[in-house]
Amino acid sequence: LAEKHSGIVKCVEGLGFLAALVFHDLETATCFAHKVNEKYIDVSAQTYKKNCPAAVLIKLPLVTSEAGIEFIIDTFDEILEEM
Protein backbone atom coordinates (compact mmCIF):
# COMPACT_ATOMS: atom_id res chain seq x y z
CA LEU A 1 0.00 0.00 0.00
CA ALA A 2 2.82 2.42 0.81
CA GLU A 3 4.40 1.91 -2.59
CA LYS A 4 1.11 2.19 -4.49
CA HIS A 5 -0.03 5.27 -2.54
CA SER A 6 3.35 6.91 -1.91
CA GLY A 7 1.91 10.40 -2.29
CA ILE A 8 -0.23 9.78 0.82
CA VAL A 9 1.41 6.93 2.75
CA LYS A 10 5.02 7.34 3.85
CA CYS A 11 5.56 3.72 4.92
CA VAL A 12 4.09 0.67 6.62
CA GLU A 13 5.67 -0.32 9.93
CA GLY A 14 5.24 -3.22 12.27
CA LEU A 15 5.15 -6.98 12.23
CA GLY A 16 2.20 -9.35 12.07
CA PHE A 17 -0.76 -8.10 14.07
CA LEU A 18 1.19 -5.05 15.26
CA ALA A 19 1.12 -2.69 12.30
CA ALA A 20 0.72 0.95 11.35
CA LEU A 21 0.39 3.00 8.21
CA VAL A 22 2.53 6.12 8.50
CA PHE A 23 1.25 9.10 6.52
CA HIS A 24 3.03 12.23 5.36
CA ASP A 25 0.77 14.41 7.53
CA LEU A 26 -1.50 14.06 10.53
CA GLU A 27 -4.59 15.53 8.87
CA THR A 28 -4.55 12.83 6.18
CA ALA A 29 -3.91 10.10 8.76
CA THR A 30 -6.88 11.27 10.84
CA CYS A 31 -9.14 11.47 7.78
CA PHE A 32 -8.11 7.95 6.71
CA ALA A 33 -8.77 6.57 10.20
CA HIS A 34 -12.28 8.07 10.25
CA LYS A 35 -13.09 6.63 6.82
CA VAL A 36 -11.84 3.18 7.87
CA ASN A 37 -13.85 3.32 11.10
CA GLU A 38 -16.96 4.02 9.01
CA LYS A 39 -16.36 0.58 7.44
CA TYR A 40 -16.38 -0.96 10.98
CA ILE A 41 -12.64 -1.67 10.99
CA ASP A 42 -10.90 -0.72 14.25
CA VAL A 43 -7.98 1.64 13.64
CA SER A 44 -6.92 4.87 15.29
CA ALA A 45 -4.81 7.85 14.34
CA GLN A 46 -1.95 8.43 16.71
CA THR A 47 -2.83 11.96 17.81
CA TYR A 48 -2.52 11.84 21.58
CA LYS A 49 1.10 13.01 21.90
CA LYS A 50 2.72 16.18 20.66
CA ASN A 51 5.57 14.54 18.72
CA CYS A 52 3.91 11.37 17.42
CA PRO A 53 4.36 10.35 13.79
CA ALA A 54 1.29 10.68 11.57
CA ALA A 55 0.46 7.00 12.00
CA VAL A 56 -2.74 4.98 11.87
CA LEU A 57 -2.54 2.03 14.23
CA ILE A 58 -4.11 -1.17 12.91
CA LYS A 59 -5.85 -3.24 15.57
CA LEU A 60 -6.51 -6.70 14.14
CA PRO A 61 -8.17 -9.33 16.32
CA LEU A 62 -5.94 -12.30 17.09
CA VAL A 63 -8.44 -14.57 15.35
CA THR A 64 -8.31 -12.74 12.01
CA SER A 65 -8.35 -15.06 9.00
CA GLU A 66 -6.37 -14.62 5.81
CA ALA A 67 -9.63 -13.64 4.08
CA GLY A 68 -10.23 -11.03 6.79
CA ILE A 69 -6.79 -9.55 6.28
CA GLU A 70 -7.31 -9.45 2.50
CA PHE A 71 -10.65 -7.67 3.07
CA ILE A 72 -8.96 -5.08 5.27
CA ILE A 73 -6.14 -4.46 2.79
CA ASP A 74 -8.65 -4.13 -0.06
CA THR A 75 -10.73 -1.70 2.03
CA PHE A 76 -7.64 0.37 2.86
CA ASP A 77 -6.70 0.42 -0.83
CA GLU A 78 -10.19 1.59 -1.86
CA ILE A 79 -10.17 4.39 0.71
CA LEU A 80 -6.67 5.51 -0.27
CA GLU A 81 -7.76 5.58 -3.93
CA GLU A 82 -10.61 7.93 -3.00
CA MET A 83 -8.39 10.33 -1.04
PDB file of N, CA, C and O in Angstrom:
ATOM      1  N   LEU A   1       0.816  -1.205   0.000  1.00  0.00           N
ATOM      2  CA  LEU A   1       0.000   0.000   0.000  1.00  0.00           C
ATOM      3  C   LEU A   1       0.855   1.262   0.000  1.00  0.00           C
ATOM      4  O   LEU A   1       0.499   2.233  -0.641  1.00  0.00           O
ATOM      5  N   ALA A   2       1.965   1.233   0.745  1.00  0.00           N
ATOM      6  CA  ALA A   2       2.823   2.418   0.809  1.00  0.00           C
ATOM      7  C   ALA A   2       3.426   2.735  -0.558  1.00  0.00           C
ATOM      8  O   ALA A   2       3.511   3.902  -0.949  1.00  0.00           O
ATOM      9  N   GLU A   3       3.813   1.704  -1.268  1.00  0.00           N
ATOM     10  CA  GLU A   3       4.405   1.910  -2.591  1.00  0.00           C
ATOM     11  C   GLU A   3       3.359   2.415  -3.587  1.00  0.00           C
ATOM     12  O   GLU A   3       3.604   3.348  -4.348  1.00  0.00           O
ATOM     13  N   LYS A   4       2.190   1.819  -3.563  1.00  0.00           N
ATOM     14  CA  LYS A   4       1.110   2.189  -4.492  1.00  0.00           C
ATOM     15  C   LYS A   4       0.584   3.595  -4.208  1.00  0.00           C
ATOM     16  O   LYS A   4       0.213   4.315  -5.125  1.00  0.00           O
ATOM     17  N   HIS A   5       0.542   3.976  -2.942  1.00  0.00           N
ATOM     18  CA  HIS A   5      -0.029   5.274  -2.536  1.00  0.00           C
ATOM     19  C   HIS A   5       1.039   6.148  -1.888  1.00  0.00           C
ATOM     20  O   HIS A   5       0.800   6.786  -0.861  1.00  0.00           O
ATOM     21  N   SER A   6       2.200   6.217  -2.506  1.00  0.00           N
ATOM     22  CA  SER A   6       3.351   6.912  -1.910  1.00  0.00           C
ATOM     23  C   SER A   6       3.131   8.412  -1.741  1.00  0.00           C
ATOM     24  O   SER A   6       3.790   9.041  -0.914  1.00  0.00           O
ATOM     25  N   GLY A   7       2.205   8.988  -2.461  1.00  0.00           N
ATOM     26  CA  GLY A   7       1.908  10.403  -2.286  1.00  0.00           C
ATOM     27  C   GLY A   7       1.161  10.686  -0.987  1.00  0.00           C
ATOM     28  O   GLY A   7       1.135  11.816  -0.525  1.00  0.00           O
ATOM     29  N   ILE A   8       0.562   9.639  -0.411  1.00  0.00           N
ATOM     30  CA  ILE A   8      -0.226   9.776   0.818  1.00  0.00           C
ATOM     31  C   ILE A   8       0.433   9.039   1.978  1.00  0.00           C
ATOM     32  O   ILE A   8       0.536   9.561   3.072  1.00  0.00           O
ATOM     33  N   VAL A   9       0.857   7.793   1.703  1.00  0.00           N
ATOM     34  CA  VAL A   9       1.414   6.926   2.748  1.00  0.00           C
ATOM     35  C   VAL A   9       2.933   6.953   2.666  1.00  0.00           C
ATOM     36  O   VAL A   9       3.513   6.652   1.622  1.00  0.00           O
ATOM     37  N   LYS A  10       3.557   7.286   3.774  1.00  0.00           N
ATOM     38  CA  LYS A  10       5.024   7.344   3.845  1.00  0.00           C
ATOM     39  C   LYS A  10       5.625   5.941   3.913  1.00  0.00           C
ATOM     40  O   LYS A  10       6.578   5.631   3.209  1.00  0.00           O
ATOM     41  N   CYS A  11       5.063   5.078   4.789  1.00  0.00           N
ATOM     42  CA  CYS A  11       5.557   3.718   4.924  1.00  0.00           C
ATOM     43  C   CYS A  11       4.591   2.891   5.753  1.00  0.00           C
ATOM     44  O   CYS A  11       3.663   3.428   6.358  1.00  0.00           O
ATOM     45  N   VAL A  12       4.813   1.593   5.752  1.00  0.00           N
ATOM     46  CA  VAL A  12       4.086   0.670   6.624  1.00  0.00           C
ATOM     47  C   VAL A  12       5.102   0.132   7.614  1.00  0.00           C
ATOM     48  O   VAL A  12       6.193  -0.291   7.222  1.00  0.00           O
ATOM     49  N   GLU A  13       4.758   0.163   8.889  1.00  0.00           N
ATOM     50  CA  GLU A  13       5.668  -0.320   9.926  1.00  0.00           C
ATOM     51  C   GLU A  13       4.981  -1.404  10.738  1.00  0.00           C
ATOM     52  O   GLU A  13       3.761  -1.485  10.776  1.00  0.00           O
ATOM     53  N   GLY A  14       5.771  -2.213  11.386  1.00  0.00           N
ATOM     54  CA  GLY A  14       5.235  -3.225  12.275  1.00  0.00           C
ATOM     55  C   GLY A  14       5.530  -4.627  11.797  1.00  0.00           C
ATOM     56  O   GLY A  14       6.217  -4.850  10.804  1.00  0.00           O
ATOM     57  N   LEU A  15       4.941  -5.573  12.518  1.00  0.00           N
ATOM     58  CA  LEU A  15       5.150  -6.982  12.226  1.00  0.00           C
ATOM     59  C   LEU A  15       3.906  -7.749  12.643  1.00  0.00           C
ATOM     60  O   LEU A  15       3.430  -7.604  13.783  1.00  0.00           O
ATOM     61  N   GLY A  16       3.364  -8.539  11.742  1.00  0.00           N
ATOM     62  CA  GLY A  16       2.200  -9.352  12.073  1.00  0.00           C
ATOM     63  C   GLY A  16       0.997  -8.517  12.453  1.00  0.00           C
ATOM     64  O   GLY A  16       0.588  -7.616  11.730  1.00  0.00           O
ATOM     65  N   PHE A  17       0.436  -8.799  13.622  1.00  0.00           N
ATOM     66  CA  PHE A  17      -0.765  -8.100  14.072  1.00  0.00           C
ATOM     67  C   PHE A  17      -0.467  -6.714  14.644  1.00  0.00           C
ATOM     68  O   PHE A  17      -1.384  -5.962  14.957  1.00  0.00           O
ATOM     69  N   LEU A  18       0.795  -6.379  14.784  1.00  0.00           N
ATOM     70  CA  LEU A  18       1.191  -5.054  15.263  1.00  0.00           C
ATOM     71  C   LEU A  18       1.665  -4.240  14.067  1.00  0.00           C
ATOM     72  O   LEU A  18       2.791  -4.400  13.601  1.00  0.00           O
ATOM     73  N   ALA A  19       0.782  -3.402  13.532  1.00  0.00           N
ATOM     74  CA  ALA A  19       1.116  -2.694  12.305  1.00  0.00           C
ATOM     75  C   ALA A  19       0.582  -1.270  12.342  1.00  0.00           C
ATOM     76  O   ALA A  19      -0.336  -0.949  13.096  1.00  0.00           O
ATOM     77  N   ALA A  20       1.173  -0.437  11.481  1.00  0.00           N
ATOM     78  CA  ALA A  20       0.722   0.950  11.348  1.00  0.00           C
ATOM     79  C   ALA A  20       1.023   1.438   9.944  1.00  0.00           C
ATOM     80  O   ALA A  20       2.038   1.070   9.351  1.00  0.00           O
ATOM     81  N   LEU A  21       0.123   2.253   9.432  1.00  0.00           N
ATOM     82  CA  LEU A  21       0.387   2.996   8.206  1.00  0.00           C
ATOM     83  C   LEU A  21       0.858   4.375   8.651  1.00  0.00           C
ATOM     84  O   LEU A  21       0.182   5.040   9.442  1.00  0.00           O
ATOM     85  N   VAL A  22       1.996   4.800   8.162  1.00  0.00           N
ATOM     86  CA  VAL A  22       2.533   6.118   8.502  1.00  0.00           C
ATOM     87  C   VAL A  22       2.287   7.036   7.307  1.00  0.00           C
ATOM     88  O   VAL A  22       2.693   6.725   6.182  1.00  0.00           O
ATOM     89  N   PHE A  23       1.622   8.146   7.566  1.00  0.00           N
ATOM     90  CA  PHE A  23       1.252   9.101   6.525  1.00  0.00           C
ATOM     91  C   PHE A  23       2.225  10.272   6.521  1.00  0.00           C
ATOM     92  O   PHE A  23       2.982  10.472   7.457  1.00  0.00           O
ATOM     93  N   HIS A  24       2.169  11.061   5.455  1.00  0.00           N
ATOM     94  CA  HIS A  24       3.031  12.231   5.362  1.00  0.00           C
ATOM     95  C   HIS A  24       2.572  13.356   6.288  1.00  0.00           C
ATOM     96  O   HIS A  24       3.369  14.206   6.669  1.00  0.00           O
ATOM     97  N   ASP A  25       1.263  13.366   6.631  1.00  0.00           N
ATOM     98  CA  ASP A  25       0.772  14.413   7.530  1.00  0.00           C
ATOM     99  C   ASP A  25      -0.362  13.879   8.397  1.00  0.00           C
ATOM    100  O   ASP A  25      -1.048  12.923   8.032  1.00  0.00           O
ATOM    101  N   LEU A  26      -0.529  14.508   9.540  1.00  0.00           N
ATOM    102  CA  LEU A  26      -1.501  14.058  10.533  1.00  0.00           C
ATOM    103  C   LEU A  26      -2.946  14.237  10.068  1.00  0.00           C
ATOM    104  O   LEU A  26      -3.804  13.409  10.338  1.00  0.00           O
ATOM    105  N   GLU A  27      -3.217  15.291   9.348  1.00  0.00           N
ATOM    106  CA  GLU A  27      -4.587  15.534   8.868  1.00  0.00           C
ATOM    107  C   GLU A  27      -5.059  14.385   7.963  1.00  0.00           C
ATOM    108  O   GLU A  27      -6.182  13.898   8.095  1.00  0.00           O
ATOM    109  N   THR A  28      -4.204  13.937   7.070  1.00  0.00           N
ATOM    110  CA  THR A  28      -4.554  12.828   6.181  1.00  0.00           C
ATOM    111  C   THR A  28      -4.706  11.535   6.970  1.00  0.00           C
ATOM    112  O   THR A  28      -5.623  10.749   6.717  1.00  0.00           O
ATOM    113  N   ALA A  29      -3.824  11.305   7.928  1.00  0.00           N
ATOM    114  CA  ALA A  29      -3.911  10.099   8.761  1.00  0.00           C
ATOM    115  C   ALA A  29      -5.238  10.065   9.516  1.00  0.00           C
ATOM    116  O   ALA A  29      -5.914   9.023   9.566  1.00  0.00           O
ATOM    117  N   THR A  30      -5.630  11.191  10.088  1.00  0.00           N
ATOM    118  CA  THR A  30      -6.877  11.273  10.839  1.00  0.00           C
ATOM    119  C   THR A  30      -8.081  11.052   9.924  1.00  0.00           C
ATOM    120  O   THR A  30      -9.007  10.321  10.275  1.00  0.00           O
ATOM    121  N   CYS A  31      -8.063  11.646   8.755  1.00  0.00           N
ATOM    122  CA  CYS A  31      -9.141  11.470   7.780  1.00  0.00           C
ATOM    123  C   CYS A  31      -9.258   9.995   7.377  1.00  0.00           C
ATOM    124  O   CYS A  31     -10.352   9.439   7.338  1.00  0.00           O
ATOM    125  N   PHE A  32      -8.120   9.361   7.084  1.00  0.00           N
ATOM    126  CA  PHE A  32      -8.108   7.951   6.708  1.00  0.00           C
ATOM    127  C   PHE A  32      -8.691   7.100   7.837  1.00  0.00           C
ATOM    128  O   PHE A  32      -9.526   6.217   7.586  1.00  0.00           O
ATOM    129  N   ALA A  33      -8.281   7.350   9.059  1.00  0.00           N
ATOM    130  CA  ALA A  33      -8.769   6.573  10.201  1.00  0.00           C
ATOM    131  C   ALA A  33     -10.285   6.681  10.332  1.00  0.00           C
ATOM    132  O   ALA A  33     -10.967   5.677  10.562  1.00  0.00           O
ATOM    133  N   HIS A  34     -10.824   7.880  10.162  1.00  0.00           N
ATOM    134  CA  HIS A  34     -12.275   8.067  10.255  1.00  0.00           C
ATOM    135  C   HIS A  34     -13.000   7.289   9.154  1.00  0.00           C
ATOM    136  O   HIS A  34     -14.021   6.650   9.408  1.00  0.00           O
ATOM    137  N   LYS A  35     -12.467   7.347   7.941  1.00  0.00           N
ATOM    138  CA  LYS A  35     -13.092   6.627   6.824  1.00  0.00           C
ATOM    139  C   LYS A  35     -13.047   5.114   7.044  1.00  0.00           C
ATOM    140  O   LYS A  35     -14.003   4.405   6.727  1.00  0.00           O
ATOM    141  N   VAL A  36     -11.956   4.606   7.582  1.00  0.00           N
ATOM    142  CA  VAL A  36     -11.839   3.177   7.871  1.00  0.00           C
ATOM    143  C   VAL A  36     -12.812   2.781   8.976  1.00  0.00           C
ATOM    144  O   VAL A  36     -13.487   1.753   8.886  1.00  0.00           O
ATOM    145  N   ASN A  37     -12.912   3.600  10.016  1.00  0.00           N
ATOM    146  CA  ASN A  37     -13.854   3.325  11.103  1.00  0.00           C
ATOM    147  C   ASN A  37     -15.292   3.260  10.604  1.00  0.00           C
ATOM    148  O   ASN A  37     -16.098   2.470  11.115  1.00  0.00           O
ATOM    149  N   GLU A  38     -15.623   4.066   9.599  1.00  0.00           N
ATOM    150  CA  GLU A  38     -16.962   4.024   9.012  1.00  0.00           C
ATOM    151  C   GLU A  38     -17.258   2.670   8.355  1.00  0.00           C
ATOM    152  O   GLU A  38     -18.418   2.325   8.157  1.00  0.00           O
ATOM    153  N   LYS A  39     -16.214   1.927   8.026  1.00  0.00           N
ATOM    154  CA  LYS A  39     -16.359   0.583   7.444  1.00  0.00           C
ATOM    155  C   LYS A  39     -16.301  -0.493   8.532  1.00  0.00           C
ATOM    156  O   LYS A  39     -16.161  -1.667   8.255  1.00  0.00           O
ATOM    157  N   TYR A  40     -16.367  -0.069   9.806  1.00  0.00           N
ATOM    158  CA  TYR A  40     -16.378  -0.963  10.975  1.00  0.00           C
ATOM    159  C   TYR A  40     -15.066  -1.740  11.151  1.00  0.00           C
ATOM    160  O   TYR A  40     -15.061  -2.863  11.620  1.00  0.00           O
ATOM    161  N   ILE A  41     -13.968  -1.107  10.768  1.00  0.00           N
ATOM    162  CA  ILE A  41     -12.637  -1.672  10.991  1.00  0.00           C
ATOM    163  C   ILE A  41     -11.971  -0.801  12.058  1.00  0.00           C
ATOM    164  O   ILE A  41     -11.927   0.425  11.927  1.00  0.00           O
ATOM    165  N   ASP A  42     -11.447  -1.445  13.102  1.00  0.00           N
ATOM    166  CA  ASP A  42     -10.905  -0.720  14.253  1.00  0.00           C
ATOM    167  C   ASP A  42      -9.466  -0.277  14.009  1.00  0.00           C
ATOM    168  O   ASP A  42      -8.539  -1.086  14.018  1.00  0.00           O
ATOM    169  N   VAL A  43      -9.301   1.010  13.744  1.00  0.00           N
ATOM    170  CA  VAL A  43      -7.982   1.640  13.637  1.00  0.00           C
ATOM    171  C   VAL A  43      -8.059   2.960  14.390  1.00  0.00           C
ATOM    172  O   VAL A  43      -9.152   3.447  14.693  1.00  0.00           O
ATOM    173  N   SER A  44      -6.915   3.544  14.674  1.00  0.00           N
ATOM    174  CA  SER A  44      -6.922   4.872  15.288  1.00  0.00           C
ATOM    175  C   SER A  44      -5.709   5.659  14.825  1.00  0.00           C
ATOM    176  O   SER A  44      -4.641   5.104  14.615  1.00  0.00           O
ATOM    177  N   ALA A  45      -5.921   6.956  14.664  1.00  0.00           N
ATOM    178  CA  ALA A  45      -4.812   7.852  14.339  1.00  0.00           C
ATOM    179  C   ALA A  45      -4.081   8.168  15.631  1.00  0.00           C
ATOM    180  O   ALA A  45      -4.691   8.392  16.673  1.00  0.00           O
ATOM    181  N   GLN A  46      -2.784   8.165  15.546  1.00  0.00           N
ATOM    182  CA  GLN A  46      -1.951   8.426  16.714  1.00  0.00           C
ATOM    183  C   GLN A  46      -1.839   9.936  16.886  1.00  0.00           C
ATOM    184  O   GLN A  46      -0.955  10.566  16.335  1.00  0.00           O
ATOM    185  N   THR A  47      -2.770  10.500  17.668  1.00  0.00           N
ATOM    186  CA  THR A  47      -2.830  11.962  17.814  1.00  0.00           C
ATOM    187  C   THR A  47      -2.686  12.424  19.257  1.00  0.00           C
ATOM    188  O   THR A  47      -2.793  13.610  19.532  1.00  0.00           O
ATOM    189  N   TYR A  48      -2.451  11.507  20.158  1.00  0.00           N
ATOM    190  CA  TYR A  48      -2.520  11.840  21.581  1.00  0.00           C
ATOM    191  C   TYR A  48      -1.226  12.409  22.165  1.00  0.00           C
ATOM    192  O   TYR A  48      -1.222  12.830  23.310  1.00  0.00           O
ATOM    193  N   LYS A  49      -0.158  12.429  21.419  1.00  0.00           N
ATOM    194  CA  LYS A  49       1.097  13.010  21.898  1.00  0.00           C
ATOM    195  C   LYS A  49       1.558  14.093  20.933  1.00  0.00           C
ATOM    196  O   LYS A  49       1.304  14.025  19.737  1.00  0.00           O
ATOM    197  N   LYS A  50       2.271  15.039  21.452  1.00  0.00           N
ATOM    198  CA  LYS A  50       2.719  16.183  20.660  1.00  0.00           C
ATOM    199  C   LYS A  50       3.639  15.776  19.500  1.00  0.00           C
ATOM    200  O   LYS A  50       3.518  16.285  18.402  1.00  0.00           O
ATOM    201  N   ASN A  51       4.567  14.868  19.726  1.00  0.00           N
ATOM    202  CA  ASN A  51       5.566  14.541  18.717  1.00  0.00           C
ATOM    203  C   ASN A  51       5.391  13.157  18.101  1.00  0.00           C
ATOM    204  O   ASN A  51       6.363  12.536  17.691  1.00  0.00           O
ATOM    205  N   CYS A  52       4.169  12.680  18.018  1.00  0.00           N
ATOM    206  CA  CYS A  52       3.908  11.366  17.416  1.00  0.00           C
ATOM    207  C   CYS A  52       4.010  11.453  15.891  1.00  0.00           C
ATOM    208  O   CYS A  52       3.675  12.480  15.305  1.00  0.00           O
ATOM    209  N   PRO A  53       4.423  10.371  15.259  1.00  0.00           N
ATOM    210  CA  PRO A  53       4.361  10.355  13.794  1.00  0.00           C
ATOM    211  C   PRO A  53       2.904  10.320  13.349  1.00  0.00           C
ATOM    212  O   PRO A  53       2.013   9.951  14.128  1.00  0.00           O
ATOM    213  N   ALA A  54       2.654  10.686  12.120  1.00  0.00           N
ATOM    214  CA  ALA A  54       1.291  10.679  11.567  1.00  0.00           C
ATOM    215  C   ALA A  54       0.927   9.241  11.197  1.00  0.00           C
ATOM    216  O   ALA A  54       0.880   8.868  10.034  1.00  0.00           O
ATOM    217  N   ALA A  55       0.674   8.430  12.204  1.00  0.00           N
ATOM    218  CA  ALA A  55       0.457   6.996  12.003  1.00  0.00           C
ATOM    219  C   ALA A  55      -0.972   6.600  12.333  1.00  0.00           C
ATOM    220  O   ALA A  55      -1.592   7.150  13.231  1.00  0.00           O
ATOM    221  N   VAL A  56      -1.458   5.611  11.578  1.00  0.00           N
ATOM    222  CA  VAL A  56      -2.739   4.984  11.872  1.00  0.00           C
ATOM    223  C   VAL A  56      -2.427   3.584  12.364  1.00  0.00           C
ATOM    224  O   VAL A  56      -1.824   2.768  11.652  1.00  0.00           O
ATOM    225  N   LEU A  57      -2.819   3.312  13.603  1.00  0.00           N
ATOM    226  CA  LEU A  57      -2.544   2.027  14.230  1.00  0.00           C
ATOM    227  C   LEU A  57      -3.622   1.029  13.838  1.00  0.00           C
ATOM    228  O   LEU A  57      -4.816   1.318  13.945  1.00  0.00           O
ATOM    229  N   ILE A  58      -3.193  -0.123  13.376  1.00  0.00           N
ATOM    230  CA  ILE A  58      -4.109  -1.165  12.910  1.00  0.00           C
ATOM    231  C   ILE A  58      -4.287  -2.173  14.038  1.00  0.00           C
ATOM    232  O   ILE A  58      -3.311  -2.689  14.570  1.00  0.00           O
ATOM    233  N   LYS A  59      -5.539  -2.417  14.396  1.00  0.00           N
ATOM    234  CA  LYS A  59      -5.847  -3.240  15.568  1.00  0.00           C
ATOM    235  C   LYS A  59      -6.595  -4.506  15.150  1.00  0.00           C
ATOM    236  O   LYS A  59      -7.799  -4.617  15.313  1.00  0.00           O
ATOM    237  N   LEU A  60      -5.879  -5.454  14.585  1.00  0.00           N
ATOM    238  CA  LEU A  60      -6.512  -6.697  14.136  1.00  0.00           C
ATOM    239  C   LEU A  60      -6.778  -7.631  15.304  1.00  0.00           C
ATOM    240  O   LEU A  60      -5.937  -7.780  16.189  1.00  0.00           O
ATOM    241  N   PRO A  61      -7.932  -8.300  15.289  1.00  0.00           N
ATOM    242  CA  PRO A  61      -8.169  -9.325  16.318  1.00  0.00           C
ATOM    243  C   PRO A  61      -7.210 -10.500  16.117  1.00  0.00           C
ATOM    244  O   PRO A  61      -6.811 -10.794  14.990  1.00  0.00           O
ATOM    245  N   LEU A  62      -6.864 -11.163  17.183  1.00  0.00           N
ATOM    246  CA  LEU A  62      -5.938 -12.299  17.086  1.00  0.00           C
ATOM    247  C   LEU A  62      -6.508 -13.452  16.279  1.00  0.00           C
ATOM    248  O   LEU A  62      -5.769 -14.324  15.824  1.00  0.00           O
ATOM    249  N   VAL A  63      -7.804 -13.483  16.092  1.00  0.00           N
ATOM    250  CA  VAL A  63      -8.438 -14.570  15.349  1.00  0.00           C
ATOM    251  C   VAL A  63      -8.740 -14.185  13.899  1.00  0.00           C
ATOM    252  O   VAL A  63      -9.565 -14.798  13.248  1.00  0.00           O
ATOM    253  N   THR A  64      -8.082 -13.178  13.382  1.00  0.00           N
ATOM    254  CA  THR A  64      -8.309 -12.735  12.010  1.00  0.00           C
ATOM    255  C   THR A  64      -7.844 -13.796  11.019  1.00  0.00           C
ATOM    256  O   THR A  64      -6.750 -14.332  11.137  1.00  0.00           O
ATOM    257  N   SER A  65      -8.683 -14.083  10.042  1.00  0.00           N
ATOM    258  CA  SER A  65      -8.346 -15.060   9.000  1.00  0.00           C
ATOM    259  C   SER A  65      -7.602 -14.367   7.863  1.00  0.00           C
ATOM    260  O   SER A  65      -7.571 -13.133   7.768  1.00  0.00           O
ATOM    261  N   GLU A  66      -7.045 -15.172   6.986  1.00  0.00           N
ATOM    262  CA  GLU A  66      -6.369 -14.618   5.812  1.00  0.00           C
ATOM    263  C   GLU A  66      -7.369 -13.832   4.959  1.00  0.00           C
ATOM    264  O   GLU A  66      -7.048 -12.761   4.448  1.00  0.00           O
ATOM    265  N   ALA A  67      -8.593 -14.345   4.831  1.00  0.00           N
ATOM    266  CA  ALA A  67      -9.634 -13.642   4.078  1.00  0.00           C
ATOM    267  C   ALA A  67      -9.961 -12.302   4.738  1.00  0.00           C
ATOM    268  O   ALA A  67     -10.198 -11.303   4.042  1.00  0.00           O
ATOM    269  N   GLY A  68      -9.976 -12.275   6.068  1.00  0.00           N
ATOM    270  CA  GLY A  68     -10.229 -11.032   6.793  1.00  0.00           C
ATOM    271  C   GLY A  68      -9.149 -10.006   6.535  1.00  0.00           C
ATOM    272  O   GLY A  68      -9.431  -8.823   6.342  1.00  0.00           O
ATOM    273  N   ILE A  69      -7.918 -10.451   6.535  1.00  0.00           N
ATOM    274  CA  ILE A  69      -6.794  -9.549   6.278  1.00  0.00           C
ATOM    275  C   ILE A  69      -6.857  -9.018   4.845  1.00  0.00           C
ATOM    276  O   ILE A  69      -6.649  -7.827   4.604  1.00  0.00           O
ATOM    277  N   GLU A  70      -7.180  -9.892   3.897  1.00  0.00           N
ATOM    278  CA  GLU A  70      -7.315  -9.453   2.505  1.00  0.00           C
ATOM    279  C   GLU A  70      -8.431  -8.419   2.371  1.00  0.00           C
ATOM    280  O   GLU A  70      -8.287  -7.430   1.648  1.00  0.00           O
ATOM    281  N   PHE A  71      -9.546  -8.631   3.080  1.00  0.00           N
ATOM    282  CA  PHE A  71     -10.647  -7.672   3.067  1.00  0.00           C
ATOM    283  C   PHE A  71     -10.189  -6.316   3.595  1.00  0.00           C
ATOM    284  O   PHE A  71     -10.512  -5.269   3.019  1.00  0.00           O
ATOM    285  N   ILE A  72      -9.443  -6.330   4.677  1.00  0.00           N
ATOM    286  CA  ILE A  72      -8.958  -5.079   5.275  1.00  0.00           C
ATOM    287  C   ILE A  72      -8.004  -4.364   4.327  1.00  0.00           C
ATOM    288  O   ILE A  72      -8.118  -3.153   4.107  1.00  0.00           O
ATOM    289  N   ILE A  73      -7.077  -5.075   3.736  1.00  0.00           N
ATOM    290  CA  ILE A  73      -6.140  -4.456   2.789  1.00  0.00           C
ATOM    291  C   ILE A  73      -6.889  -3.882   1.597  1.00  0.00           C
ATOM    292  O   ILE A  73      -6.607  -2.756   1.159  1.00  0.00           O
ATOM    293  N   ASP A  74      -7.854  -4.629   1.066  1.00  0.00           N
ATOM    294  CA  ASP A  74      -8.653  -4.133  -0.059  1.00  0.00           C
ATOM    295  C   ASP A  74      -9.436  -2.883   0.330  1.00  0.00           C
ATOM    296  O   ASP A  74      -9.529  -1.926  -0.452  1.00  0.00           O
ATOM    297  N   THR A  75      -9.991  -2.873   1.544  1.00  0.00           N
ATOM    298  CA  THR A  75     -10.730  -1.704   2.026  1.00  0.00           C
ATOM    299  C   THR A  75      -9.799  -0.503   2.169  1.00  0.00           C
ATOM    300  O   THR A  75     -10.140   0.611   1.740  1.00  0.00           O
ATOM    301  N   PHE A  76      -8.625  -0.706   2.739  1.00  0.00           N
ATOM    302  CA  PHE A  76      -7.640   0.374   2.857  1.00  0.00           C
ATOM    303  C   PHE A  76      -7.304   0.922   1.473  1.00  0.00           C
ATOM    304  O   PHE A  76      -7.244   2.134   1.274  1.00  0.00           O
ATOM    305  N   ASP A  77      -7.067   0.025   0.525  1.00  0.00           N
ATOM    306  CA  ASP A  77      -6.702   0.422  -0.830  1.00  0.00           C
ATOM    307  C   ASP A  77      -7.813   1.259  -1.459  1.00  0.00           C
ATOM    308  O   ASP A  77      -7.540   2.323  -2.058  1.00  0.00           O
ATOM    309  N   GLU A  78      -9.059   0.843  -1.317  1.00  0.00           N
ATOM    310  CA  GLU A  78     -10.192   1.587  -1.865  1.00  0.00           C
ATOM    311  C   GLU A  78     -10.270   2.983  -1.256  1.00  0.00           C
ATOM    312  O   GLU A  78     -10.495   3.968  -1.971  1.00  0.00           O
ATOM    313  N   ILE A  79     -10.103   3.078   0.037  1.00  0.00           N
ATOM    314  CA  ILE A  79     -10.171   4.390   0.709  1.00  0.00           C
ATOM    315  C   ILE A  79      -9.021   5.277   0.264  1.00  0.00           C
ATOM    316  O   ILE A  79      -9.211   6.465  -0.022  1.00  0.00           O
ATOM    317  N   LEU A  80      -7.816   4.724   0.171  1.00  0.00           N
ATOM    318  CA  LEU A  80      -6.670   5.515  -0.268  1.00  0.00           C
ATOM    319  C   LEU A  80      -6.858   5.992  -1.709  1.00  0.00           C
ATOM    320  O   LEU A  80      -6.448   7.110  -2.050  1.00  0.00           O
ATOM    321  N   GLU A  81      -7.478   5.169  -2.555  1.00  0.00           N
ATOM    322  CA  GLU A  81      -7.756   5.577  -3.928  1.00  0.00           C
ATOM    323  C   GLU A  81      -8.681   6.789  -3.972  1.00  0.00           C
ATOM    324  O   GLU A  81      -8.545   7.652  -4.844  1.00  0.00           O
ATOM    325  N   GLU A  82      -9.632   6.839  -3.040  1.00  0.00           N
ATOM    326  CA  GLU A  82     -10.611   7.928  -2.995  1.00  0.00           C
ATOM    327  C   GLU A  82     -10.033   9.232  -2.445  1.00  0.00           C
ATOM    328  O   GLU A  82     -10.600  10.295  -2.674  1.00  0.00           O
ATOM    329  N   MET A  83      -8.938   9.148  -1.718  1.00  0.00           N
ATOM    330  CA  MET A  83      -8.386  10.334  -1.042  1.00  0.00           C
ATOM    331  C   MET A  83      -7.532  11.191  -1.980  1.00  0.00           C
ATOM    332  O   MET A  83      -7.006  10.841  -2.909  1.00  0.00           O
TER     333      MET A  83
END
